[in-house]
Structures are given as structure tokens and as C-alpha cells.
PDB file of C-alpha atoms in Angstrom:
ATOM      1  CA  MET A   1      98.994  97.028  88.678  1.00 88.00           C
ATOM      2  CA  ILE A   2     102.443  96.434  89.255  1.00 96.00           C
ATOM      3  CA  HIS A   3     104.139  97.563  85.919  1.00 97.00           C
ATOM      4  CA  LEU A   4     108.113  97.629  86.451  1.00 97.00           C
ATOM      5  CA  ARG A   5     108.581  94.186  88.531  1.00 98.00           C
ATOM      6  CA  SER A   6     112.219  94.514  89.284  1.00 97.00           C
ATOM      7  CA  ILE A   7     115.427  96.070  89.018  1.00 97.00           C
ATOM      8  CA  THR A   8     118.945  94.953  88.973  1.00 96.00           C
ATOM      9  CA  LEU A   9     121.963  96.270  88.810  1.00 94.00           C
ATOM     10  CA  PRO A  10     124.764  93.513  87.990  1.00 91.00           C
ATOM     11  CA  ALA A  11     127.867  93.119  90.047  1.00 83.00           C
ATOM     12  CA  GLY A  12     130.948  94.810  88.092  1.00 78.00           C
ATOM     13  CA  ASP A  13     133.757  96.694  89.224  1.00 69.00           C
ATOM     14  CA  ARG A  14     132.311 100.617  88.373  1.00 76.00           C
ATOM     15  CA  GLY A  15     134.855 102.574  90.603  1.00 76.00           C
ATOM     16  CA  ASN A  16     134.472 104.340  93.470  1.00 82.00           C
ATOM     17  CA  ALA A  17     132.967 107.746  92.065  1.00 89.00           C
ATOM     18  CA  PHE A  18     129.631 109.251  92.475  1.00 93.00           C
ATOM     19  CA  PRO A  19     126.833 107.529  92.522  1.00 94.00           C
ATOM     20  CA  PHE A  20     128.848 104.083  93.014  1.00 93.00           C
ATOM     21  CA  SER A  21     130.211 105.581  96.050  1.00 92.00           C
ATOM     22  CA  VAL A  22     126.950 105.528  98.242  1.00 94.00           C
ATOM     23  CA  PRO A  23     126.784 102.645 100.233  1.00 94.00           C
ATOM     24  CA  SER A  24     122.978 101.474  99.047  1.00 95.00           C
ATOM     25  CA  ILE A  25     123.987 101.924  95.726  1.00 94.00           C
ATOM     26  CA  SER A  26     127.387  99.682  95.874  1.00 92.00           C
ATOM     27  CA  THR A  27     125.785  97.647  97.822  1.00 93.00           C
ATOM     28  CA  LEU A  28     122.432  97.257  95.294  1.00 94.00           C
ATOM     29  CA  ARG A  29     121.674  93.996  93.834  1.00 93.00           C
ATOM     30  CA  GLU A  30     117.847  93.908  93.475  1.00 95.00           C
ATOM     31  CA  ILE A  31     114.538  95.392  94.158  1.00 97.00           C
ATOM     32  CA  GLU A  32     111.786  93.967  93.387  1.00 97.00           C
ATOM     33  CA  PHE A  33     108.262  95.910  93.450  1.00 97.00           C
ATOM     34  CA  GLU A  34     105.547  93.480  94.900  1.00 97.00           C
ATOM     35  CA  ALA A  35     103.068  96.156  95.740  1.00 97.00           C
ATOM     36  CA  PRO A  36     101.392  99.215  93.350  1.00 97.00           C
ATOM     37  CA  ILE A  37     102.898 101.828  95.964  1.00 98.00           C
ATOM     38  CA  THR A  38     106.622 101.449  97.169  1.00 98.00           C
ATOM     39  CA  PHE A  39     108.466 104.011  99.297  1.00 98.00           C
ATOM     40  CA  LEU A  40     112.051 104.512  98.967  1.00 98.00           C
ATOM     41  CA  VAL A  41     113.276 106.262 102.582  1.00 97.00           C
ATOM     42  CA  GLY A  42     116.429 107.034 104.273  1.00 95.00           C
ATOM     43  CA  GLU A  43     118.178 110.505 105.140  1.00 94.00           C
ATOM     44  CA  ASN A  44     119.515 113.349 102.819  1.00 92.00           C
ATOM     45  CA  GLY A  45     122.407 111.425 100.798  1.00 92.00           C
ATOM     46  CA  SER A  46     121.279 108.294 101.096  1.00 95.00           C
ATOM     47  CA  GLY A  47     120.834 107.341  97.534  1.00 95.00           C
ATOM     48  CA  LYS A  48     117.196 107.027  97.332  1.00 96.00           C
ATOM     49  CA  SER A  49     116.379 110.079  95.362  1.00 94.00           C
ATOM     50  CA  THR A  50     119.702 109.047  93.067  1.00 95.00           C
ATOM     51  CA  LEU A  51     118.002 105.501  92.645  1.00 97.00           C
ATOM     52  CA  LEU A  52     114.980 107.006  91.287  1.00 96.00           C
ATOM     53  CA  GLU A  53     116.471 109.658  88.995  1.00 94.00           C
ATOM     54  CA  SER A  54     118.352 106.728  87.245  1.00 96.00           C
ATOM     55  CA  ILE A  55     115.065 104.885  87.542  1.00 96.00           C
ATOM     56  CA  ALA A  56     113.280 107.771  85.646  1.00 94.00           C
ATOM     57  CA  ILE A  57     116.022 108.082  82.469  1.00 94.00           C
ATOM     58  CA  ALA A  58     116.426 104.304  82.797  1.00 95.00           C
ATOM     59  CA  THR A  59     112.477 103.720  81.792  1.00 95.00           C
ATOM     60  CA  ASN A  60     112.660 107.052  79.988  1.00 92.00           C
ATOM     61  CA  LEU A  61     109.571 108.660  81.935  1.00 91.00           C
ATOM     62  CA  PRO A  62     108.873 112.232  81.003  1.00 88.00           C
ATOM     63  CA  ALA A  63     109.612 114.603  83.298  1.00 84.00           C
ATOM     64  CA  VAL A  64     107.375 117.455  84.558  1.00 77.00           C
ATOM     65  CA  ALA A  65     109.950 119.924  84.123  1.00 60.00           C
ATOM     66  CA  ALA A  66     111.628 121.889  81.227  1.00 53.00           C
ATOM     67  CA  ALA A  67     114.303 118.778  80.306  1.00 61.00           C
ATOM     68  CA  ALA A  68     113.413 114.718  80.324  1.00 67.00           C
ATOM     69  CA  ALA A  69     115.274 113.337  82.875  1.00 70.00           C
ATOM     70  CA  ARG A  70     117.463 111.639  80.105  1.00 73.00           C
ATOM     71  CA  ASP A  71     118.572 115.239  78.473  1.00 75.00           C
ATOM     72  CA  ASP A  72     119.171 116.876  82.308  1.00 79.00           C
ATOM     73  CA  ASP A  73     122.741 117.867  82.538  1.00 78.00           C
ATOM     74  CA  THR A  74     122.896 118.006  86.017  1.00 80.00           C
ATOM     75  CA  LEU A  75     122.080 114.070  85.978  1.00 87.00           C
ATOM     76  CA  ALA A  76     125.058 112.986  84.319  1.00 90.00           C
ATOM     77  CA  ALA A  77     126.010 110.600  87.055  1.00 91.00           C
ATOM     78  CA  GLN A  78     122.665 109.318  87.375  1.00 93.00           C
ATOM     79  CA  LYS A  79     122.687 108.433  83.565  1.00 93.00           C
ATOM     80  CA  LYS A  80     125.956 106.198  84.323  1.00 92.00           C
ATOM     81  CA  LEU A  81     123.566 104.396  86.897  1.00 94.00           C
ATOM     82  CA  ALA A  82     120.607 104.297  84.754  1.00 94.00           C
ATOM     83  CA  SER A  83     122.701 102.357  82.027  1.00 93.00           C
ATOM     84  CA  ALA A  84     123.722  99.883  84.463  1.00 93.00           C
ATOM     85  CA  LEU A  85     120.654  98.624  85.808  1.00 95.00           C
ATOM     86  CA  ARG A  86     118.535  96.027  83.960  1.00 96.00           C
ATOM     87  CA  LEU A  87     114.468  96.684  84.515  1.00 97.00           C
ATOM     88  CA  SER A  88     112.126  93.495  84.571  1.00 97.00           C
ATOM     89  CA  TRP A  89     108.460  94.522  83.191  1.00 97.00           C
ATOM     90  CA  THR A  90     105.175  92.741  84.012  1.00 96.00           C
ATOM     91  CA  ARG A  91     103.772  95.110  81.121  1.00 92.00           C
ATOM     92  CA  ARG A  92     106.050  97.972  80.017  1.00 94.00           C
ATOM     93  CA  THR A  93     104.144 101.286  80.248  1.00 95.00           C
ATOM     94  CA  ARG A  94     105.379 104.295  78.382  1.00 91.00           C
ATOM     95  CA  ARG A  95     102.714 106.279  80.333  1.00 94.00           C
ATOM     96  CA  GLY A  96     103.298 108.368  83.716  1.00 94.00           C
ATOM     97  CA  PHE A  97     105.905 111.071  84.429  1.00 92.00           C
ATOM     98  CA  PHE A  98     108.891 111.901  86.958  1.00 93.00           C
ATOM     99  CA  LEU A  99     108.324 114.321  89.541  1.00 90.00           C
ATOM    100  CA  ARG A 100     110.412 116.404  91.587  1.00 85.00           C
ATOM    101  CA  ALA A 101     109.121 119.094  94.304  1.00 75.00           C
ATOM    102  CA  GLU A 102     111.866 121.306  92.936  1.00 72.00           C
ATOM    103  CA  ASP A 103     110.442 120.863  89.507  1.00 72.00           C
ATOM    104  CA  PHE A 104     106.771 121.548  90.343  1.00 64.00           C
ATOM    105  CA  PHE A 105     108.073 124.929  92.037  1.00 61.00           C
ATOM    106  CA  GLY A 106     109.792 125.654  88.100  1.00 64.00           C
ATOM    107  CA  PHE A 107     107.127 124.275  86.470  1.00 65.00           C
ATOM    108  CA  ALA A 108     104.033 126.087  87.689  1.00 63.00           C
ATOM    109  CA  LYS A 109     106.361 129.269  87.236  1.00 65.00           C
ATOM    110  CA  ALA A 110     106.730 128.565  83.598  1.00 65.00           C
ATOM    111  CA  LEU A 111     103.235 127.853  83.058  1.00 67.00           C
ATOM    112  CA  SER A 112     102.677 131.709  84.973  1.00 69.00           C
ATOM    113  CA  ARG A 113     105.084 132.899  82.521  1.00 70.00           C
ATOM    114  CA  SER A 114     103.655 131.571  79.590  1.00 70.00           C
ATOM    115  CA  ARG A 115     100.063 132.697  80.484  1.00 74.00           C
ATOM    116  CA  ASP A 116     101.003 136.273  80.902  1.00 76.00           C
ATOM    117  CA  GLU A 117     103.102 136.087  77.515  1.00 76.00           C
ATOM    118  CA  MET A 118     100.083 134.960  75.958  1.00 76.00           C
ATOM    119  CA  ARG A 119      97.855 137.276  77.726  1.00 79.00           C
ATOM    120  CA  GLN A 120     100.285 140.259  76.791  1.00 82.00           C
ATOM    121  CA  ARG A 121      99.984 139.279  73.228  1.00 81.00           C
ATOM    122  CA  LEU A 122      96.439 139.516  72.907  1.00 81.00           C
ATOM    123  CA  ALA A 123      96.846 142.838  74.361  1.00 84.00           C
ATOM    124  CA  GLU A 124      99.300 143.530  71.647  1.00 81.00           C
ATOM    125  CA  LEU A 125      97.005 142.161  69.148  1.00 82.00           C
ATOM    126  CA  GLU A 126      94.044 143.996  70.111  1.00 81.00           C
ATOM    127  CA  VAL A 127      95.614 147.707  69.776  1.00 83.00           C
ATOM    128  CA  GLU A 128      97.464 146.524  66.303  1.00 82.00           C
ATOM    129  CA  TYR A 129      94.098 145.280  64.987  1.00 83.00           C
ATOM    130  CA  LYS A 130      91.839 147.726  66.169  1.00 81.00           C
ATOM    131  CA  ASP A 131      91.258 149.664  62.788  1.00 83.00           C
ATOM    132  CA  ARG A 132      90.725 146.092  61.137  1.00 84.00           C
ATOM    133  CA  SER A 133      87.140 144.254  60.506  1.00 87.00           C
ATOM    134  CA  ALA A 134      86.408 142.319  63.622  1.00 81.00           C
ATOM    135  CA  HIS A 135      86.692 139.344  61.759  1.00 82.00           C
ATOM    136  CA  ALA A 136      90.859 139.469  60.918  1.00 80.00           C
ATOM    137  CA  ARG A 137      91.499 140.561  64.455  1.00 80.00           C
ATOM    138  CA  GLY A 138      89.560 137.379  65.427  1.00 78.00           C
ATOM    139  CA  LEU A 139      91.843 135.752  63.113  1.00 80.00           C
ATOM    140  CA  ALA A 140      95.053 137.128  64.286  1.00 81.00           C
ATOM    141  CA  MET A 141      93.961 136.357  68.140  1.00 80.00           C
ATOM    142  CA  LEU A 142      93.221 132.572  67.718  1.00 81.00           C
ATOM    143  CA  PRO A 143      96.299 130.535  68.215  1.00 78.00           C
ATOM    144  CA  ALA A 144      96.874 132.790  71.579  1.00 77.00           C
ATOM    145  CA  HIS A 145      92.901 132.245  72.648  1.00 72.00           C
ATOM    146  CA  THR A 146      93.560 128.712  71.663  1.00 78.00           C
ATOM    147  CA  SER A 147      96.329 127.987  73.924  1.00 75.00           C
ATOM    148  CA  LEU A 148      95.713 129.828  76.673  1.00 73.00           C
ATOM    149  CA  HIS A 149      92.529 128.069  76.667  1.00 70.00           C
ATOM    150  CA  GLU A 150      94.013 124.787  76.490  1.00 69.00           C
ATOM    151  CA  MET A 151      96.259 125.893  79.135  1.00 65.00           C
ATOM    152  CA  GLU A 152      93.613 126.884  81.257  1.00 67.00           C
ATOM    153  CA  GLN A 153      91.128 124.106  80.870  1.00 66.00           C
ATOM    154  CA  ARG A 154      94.321 121.896  81.883  1.00 62.00           C
ATOM    155  CA  TYR A 155      95.914 123.827  84.676  1.00 61.00           C
ATOM    156  CA  GLY A 156      93.323 126.245  85.849  1.00 60.00           C
ATOM    157  CA  ALA A 157      92.827 129.893  85.319  1.00 59.00           C
ATOM    158  CA  ASP A 158      95.559 130.602  87.812  1.00 59.00           C
ATOM    159  CA  LEU A 159      98.038 127.900  88.952  1.00 52.00           C
ATOM    160  CA  ASP A 160      99.965 129.933  91.047  1.00 54.00           C
ATOM    161  CA  ALA A 161      96.873 131.994  92.613  1.00 51.00           C
ATOM    162  CA  ASN A 162      96.234 128.697  94.624  1.00 51.00           C
ATOM    163  CA  SER A 163      98.171 127.549  97.701  1.00 56.00           C
ATOM    164  CA  HIS A 164     101.697 124.893  96.662  1.00 58.00           C
ATOM    165  CA  GLY A 165      99.294 122.228  97.891  1.00 65.00           C
ATOM    166  CA  GLN A 166      96.120 123.146  95.528  1.00 73.00           C
ATOM    167  CA  ALA A 167      98.346 123.849  92.955  1.00 74.00           C
ATOM    168  CA  PHE A 168     100.406 120.637  93.498  1.00 79.00           C
ATOM    169  CA  PHE A 169      96.955 118.496  93.449  1.00 81.00           C
ATOM    170  CA  GLN A 170      95.977 120.159  90.417  1.00 78.00           C
ATOM    171  CA  LEU A 171      98.861 119.576  88.776  1.00 78.00           C
ATOM    172  CA  PHE A 172      99.452 116.270  89.265  1.00 81.00           C
ATOM    173  CA  ARG A 173      95.469 115.257  88.471  1.00 81.00           C
ATOM    174  CA  SER A 174      96.002 117.342  85.082  1.00 80.00           C
ATOM    175  CA  ARG A 175      98.948 114.951  83.976  1.00 82.00           C
ATOM    176  CA  PHE A 176      97.863 112.018  85.223  1.00 89.00           C
ATOM    177  CA  VAL A 177      96.419 109.083  83.085  1.00 91.00           C
ATOM    178  CA  PRO A 178      95.704 105.321  83.871  1.00 95.00           C
ATOM    179  CA  GLY A 179      97.678 102.751  83.515  1.00 96.00           C
ATOM    180  CA  GLY A 180     101.346 104.780  83.816  1.00 96.00           C
ATOM    181  CA  LEU A 181     104.107 104.648  86.181  1.00 97.00           C
ATOM    182  CA  TYR A 182     104.976 107.543  88.258  1.00 96.00           C
ATOM    183  CA  LEU A 183     107.889 108.244  90.112  1.00 96.00           C
ATOM    184  CA  LEU A 184     107.678 111.195  92.768  1.00 95.00           C
ATOM    185  CA  ASP A 185     110.768 112.748  94.461  1.00 94.00           C
ATOM    186  CA  GLU A 186     109.122 113.978  97.701  1.00 93.00           C
ATOM    187  CA  PRO A 187     106.293 115.103  96.880  1.00 92.00           C
ATOM    188  CA  GLU A 188     105.278 115.868 100.513  1.00 92.00           C
ATOM    189  CA  THR A 189     107.452 118.963  99.877  1.00 86.00           C
ATOM    190  CA  PRO A 190     104.597 121.799  99.234  1.00 83.00           C
ATOM    191  CA  LEU A 191     101.965 119.925 101.236  1.00 89.00           C
ATOM    192  CA  SER A 192     100.696 120.442 104.850  1.00 89.00           C
ATOM    193  CA  PRO A 193     100.017 117.162 107.113  1.00 92.00           C
ATOM    194  CA  LEU A 194      96.266 117.449 106.042  1.00 92.00           C
ATOM    195  CA  SER A 195      96.999 117.347 102.452  1.00 90.00           C
ATOM    196  CA  GLN A 196      99.460 114.861 103.054  1.00 93.00           C
ATOM    197  CA  LEU A 197      96.264 112.665 104.103  1.00 94.00           C
ATOM    198  CA  ALA A 198      94.736 113.730 100.765  1.00 92.00           C
ATOM    199  CA  LEU A 199      97.844 112.765  98.793  1.00 93.00           C
ATOM    200  CA  ILE A 200      97.220 109.288 100.037  1.00 95.00           C
ATOM    201  CA  SER A 201      93.710 109.106  98.975  1.00 94.00           C
ATOM    202  CA  MET A 202      94.274 110.392  95.730  1.00 93.00           C
ATOM    203  CA  LEU A 203      96.983 107.787  95.214  1.00 95.00           C
ATOM    204  CA  LYS A 204      94.646 104.872  96.029  1.00 95.00           C
ATOM    205  CA  ASP A 205      92.368 106.144  94.004  1.00 95.00           C
ATOM    206  CA  MET A 206      95.075 106.177  90.979  1.00 96.00           C
ATOM    207  CA  VAL A 207      96.133 102.773  91.871  1.00 96.00           C
ATOM    208  CA  GLY A 208      92.667 101.485  91.540  1.00 96.00           C
ATOM    209  CA  GLN A 209      93.439 102.692  87.715  1.00 96.00           C
ATOM    210  CA  ASP A 210      96.086 100.683  87.428  1.00 96.00           C
ATOM    211  CA  ALA A 211      98.999 102.921  88.089  1.00 97.00           C
ATOM    212  CA  GLN A 212     102.226 102.235  89.695  1.00 97.00           C
ATOM    213  CA  PHE A 213     104.009 104.844  92.094  1.00 98.00           C
ATOM    214  CA  ILE A 214     107.501 104.300  93.570  1.00 98.00           C
ATOM    215  CA  VAL A 215     108.107 107.046  95.984  1.00 97.00           C
ATOM    216  CA  ALA A 216     111.048 108.975  98.059  1.00 97.00           C
ATOM    217  CA  THR A 217     110.076 110.543 100.375  1.00 96.00           C
ATOM    218  CA  HIS A 218     110.845 111.504 104.381  1.00 94.00           C
ATOM    219  CA  SER A 219     107.415 111.926 105.499  1.00 95.00           C
ATOM    220  CA  PRO A 220     106.106 109.448 108.229  1.00 96.00           C
ATOM    221  CA  ILE A 221     102.084 110.150 107.258  1.00 96.00           C
ATOM    222  CA  LEU A 222     102.937 109.193 103.474  1.00 96.00           C
ATOM    223  CA  LEU A 223     105.341 106.126 104.780  1.00 97.00           C
ATOM    224  CA  ALA A 224     101.975 105.036 106.742  1.00 96.00           C
ATOM    225  CA  MET A 225      99.924 104.205 103.441  1.00 96.00           C
ATOM    226  CA  PRO A 226      98.410 100.425 104.043  1.00 94.00           C
ATOM    227  CA  GLY A 227      99.306  98.329 101.601  1.00 95.00           C
ATOM    228  CA  ALA A 228     103.140  99.894 100.538  1.00 97.00           C
ATOM    229  CA  GLN A 229     105.956  98.351 100.610  1.00 97.00           C
ATOM    230  CA  ILE A 230     108.934 100.671 102.160  1.00 98.00           C
ATOM    231  CA  PHE A 231     112.829 100.140 101.554  1.00 98.00           C
ATOM    232  CA  ASP A 232     114.861 101.333 104.016  1.00 97.00           C
ATOM    233  CA  PHE A 233     118.119 103.619 102.259  1.00 96.00           C
ATOM    234  CA  ASP A 234     120.119 103.928 106.069  1.00 94.00           C
ATOM    235  CA  THR A 235     120.632 100.101 106.475  1.00 93.00           C
ATOM    236  CA  THR A 236     123.273  99.171 103.884  1.00 92.00           C
ATOM    237  CA  PRO A 237     122.427  96.817 101.985  1.00 93.00           C
ATOM    238  CA  ILE A 238     118.673  98.509 101.825  1.00 96.00           C
ATOM    239  CA  ARG A 239     116.394  96.249 103.114  1.00 96.00           C
ATOM    240  CA  ARG A 240     112.511  95.893 103.471  1.00 96.00           C
ATOM    241  CA  ALA A 241     111.085  97.797 106.426  1.00 96.00           C
ATOM    242  CA  SER A 242     107.907  98.175 108.120  1.00 95.00           C
ATOM    243  CA  TRP A 243     106.254 101.808 108.991  1.00 95.00           C
ATOM    244  CA  ASP A 244     106.828 101.528 113.303  1.00 93.00           C
ATOM    245  CA  GLU A 245     110.362 100.391 112.967  1.00 94.00           C
ATOM    246  CA  LEU A 246     111.638 103.470 110.551  1.00 94.00           C
ATOM    247  CA  GLU A 247     113.997 105.471 112.377  1.00 91.00           C
ATOM    248  CA  HIS A 248     111.928 108.499 110.761  1.00 90.00           C
ATOM    249  CA  VAL A 249     108.719 107.308 112.922  1.00 94.00           C
ATOM    250  CA  LYS A 250     110.643 106.710 115.848  1.00 92.00           C
ATOM    251  CA  LEU A 251     112.171 109.959 115.892  1.00 92.00           C
ATOM    252  CA  THR A 252     108.970 111.959 114.829  1.00 92.00           C
ATOM    253  CA  ARG A 253     107.092 109.979 117.501  1.00 92.00           C
ATOM    254  CA  GLU A 254     109.751 110.632 120.579  1.00 92.00           C
ATOM    255  CA  PHE A 255     109.785 114.409 119.617  1.00 91.00           C
ATOM    256  CA  LEU A 256     106.251 114.874 119.333  1.00 91.00           C
ATOM    257  CA  ALA A 257     105.757 112.905 122.939  1.00 92.00           C
ATOM    258  CA  ASP A 258     108.587 115.429 123.961  1.00 91.00           C
ATOM    259  CA  PRO A 259     109.754 118.186 122.192  1.00 91.00           C
ATOM    260  CA  GLU A 260     111.208 119.906 125.219  1.00 91.00           C
ATOM    261  CA  ARG A 261     113.857 116.782 125.738  1.00 89.00           C
ATOM    262  CA  PHE A 262     115.225 117.408 121.839  1.00 87.00           C
ATOM    263  CA  LEU A 263     115.173 121.064 121.641  1.00 90.00           C
ATOM    264  CA  ARG A 264     116.677 121.925 125.415  1.00 86.00           C
ATOM    265  CA  ARG A 265     119.455 120.242 123.702  1.00 80.00           C
ATOM    266  CA  LEU A 266     120.471 122.517 120.533  1.00 79.00           C
TER     267      LEU A 266
END
């Protein structure tokens, strides 16, 4: 299902401040999403993450982080781009989320802290109510027990005890709902090559549940997903590209074929 059909940046004089100083943004007119999965690829600083963050703000999707994208003070420049974007929908959805790699690590740590605080509170209540009836003690501990149980039911008992890849998949599945729009910024960061293949399989299953994904990535593995649409941000203006013509793919292929040729120049 393609929920977000296109984004348009109407022509206008917006000055030379970031992000409108970025070539891929200054020359942007329209991007049409014609596949359930769209990849944005380019070097660091090419504008792919900036545009993804702006789409997150414009769509008002919740972020897997402490603050929603539109409330994130570090995204002040992206808010200006978001306000200039025009979104066209096939069917407006308010399901989904925005996930950056750094937010995943922060979210996992925040869950761990919350879990430890609830366990500590339960231990304190056990001492505080040791001379009270079991009924009174149970009532006092019920809110913390309930919150801890709900957290562990959704995210697992020890999210931070898993590998980064396992924790990422657990978090992703727990927050996924069918029929949503999902914006992912470099999801390959915590994933091994094998786990990236597993992510492709998971995305394929979720597309079957009417989900749409827009993904900024450097990963040649993810970019190889069949049927995905790719936009290359290393060209000006942004253009549609095929997997085998991407510079990321060419460089990776050449390096793997002859790593010494690259390493002896360093």
C-alpha cells in the first residue's frame, strides 16, 4: 500500500541557509513514491536524512525517542523544510513511526532505566510494607507490577541483554501496526549483514500488511531489495537509480574483489 504518494517543494526564494543550501534540497521539486518501499541513498551530507526528518515532521509521525520530531529542538532547520513541503496522499494514515539509529540506542537505554527503577520501587515497597497484610502490600505494589509486566510483554524482559540486532527487531516488531507509514534512518546501523537480510524479509512481510517504508540507508544489501524504488542523492537533482549503478554498490563490489588495491593507498 502506498499511503504517501508524493512530496513537492514549490519553487521560491528561501535563502541560502541550511537545509536549502544543500544541492539535493535546493533543486528538489517532486518525489513520487511508486513502490511500498523507497530507499534514499547518498553520502553523508547529501541531504537524504535531512529530507527524511522533514517528512517525519510534516507527517507528524511519532518518533521512537523521547520527543516527536516536530518537538525536537535539534531539528529547527528541518522544520523550515517541513513547512515548505506539500504532501499528497493516496490514503492519509496516522499509523507508523520515525526511527533513527541513534534513537534506537537511546530508547533501549531508557527502557532499561525504567525497568530498573520499577524493580527498585518494588523492592522498596517490599520493605516498606513488610509488617502490613499481604492484601495491603499487593495493592501498593500493583501499579509498579502492572507497568513492569506491560513493558516486558511488549519489549521483552531484558531488551538490553540482547544483541543490538536482536533488540532492534524486538523493538521494531513491538511497535509495528499494519497500514502504517514507517520512516527509517540508517536502520542497518545495529545489524550484521545476515541481520540485514532478515530485515529485508521482515519488511517484505510488513508490506503485505499494507505498510509503506521510506528508508535512508548506506547499505548495498538493503538497497538490493526486489521491487524497491531508489533515489540517488549524490546527483543533482535527485534521480531515480537502479541498484547496480549506485556508487555505493560499485565501490563495495570493487573493494571486495580487491581490498589490497584500496588499502595500500591509505
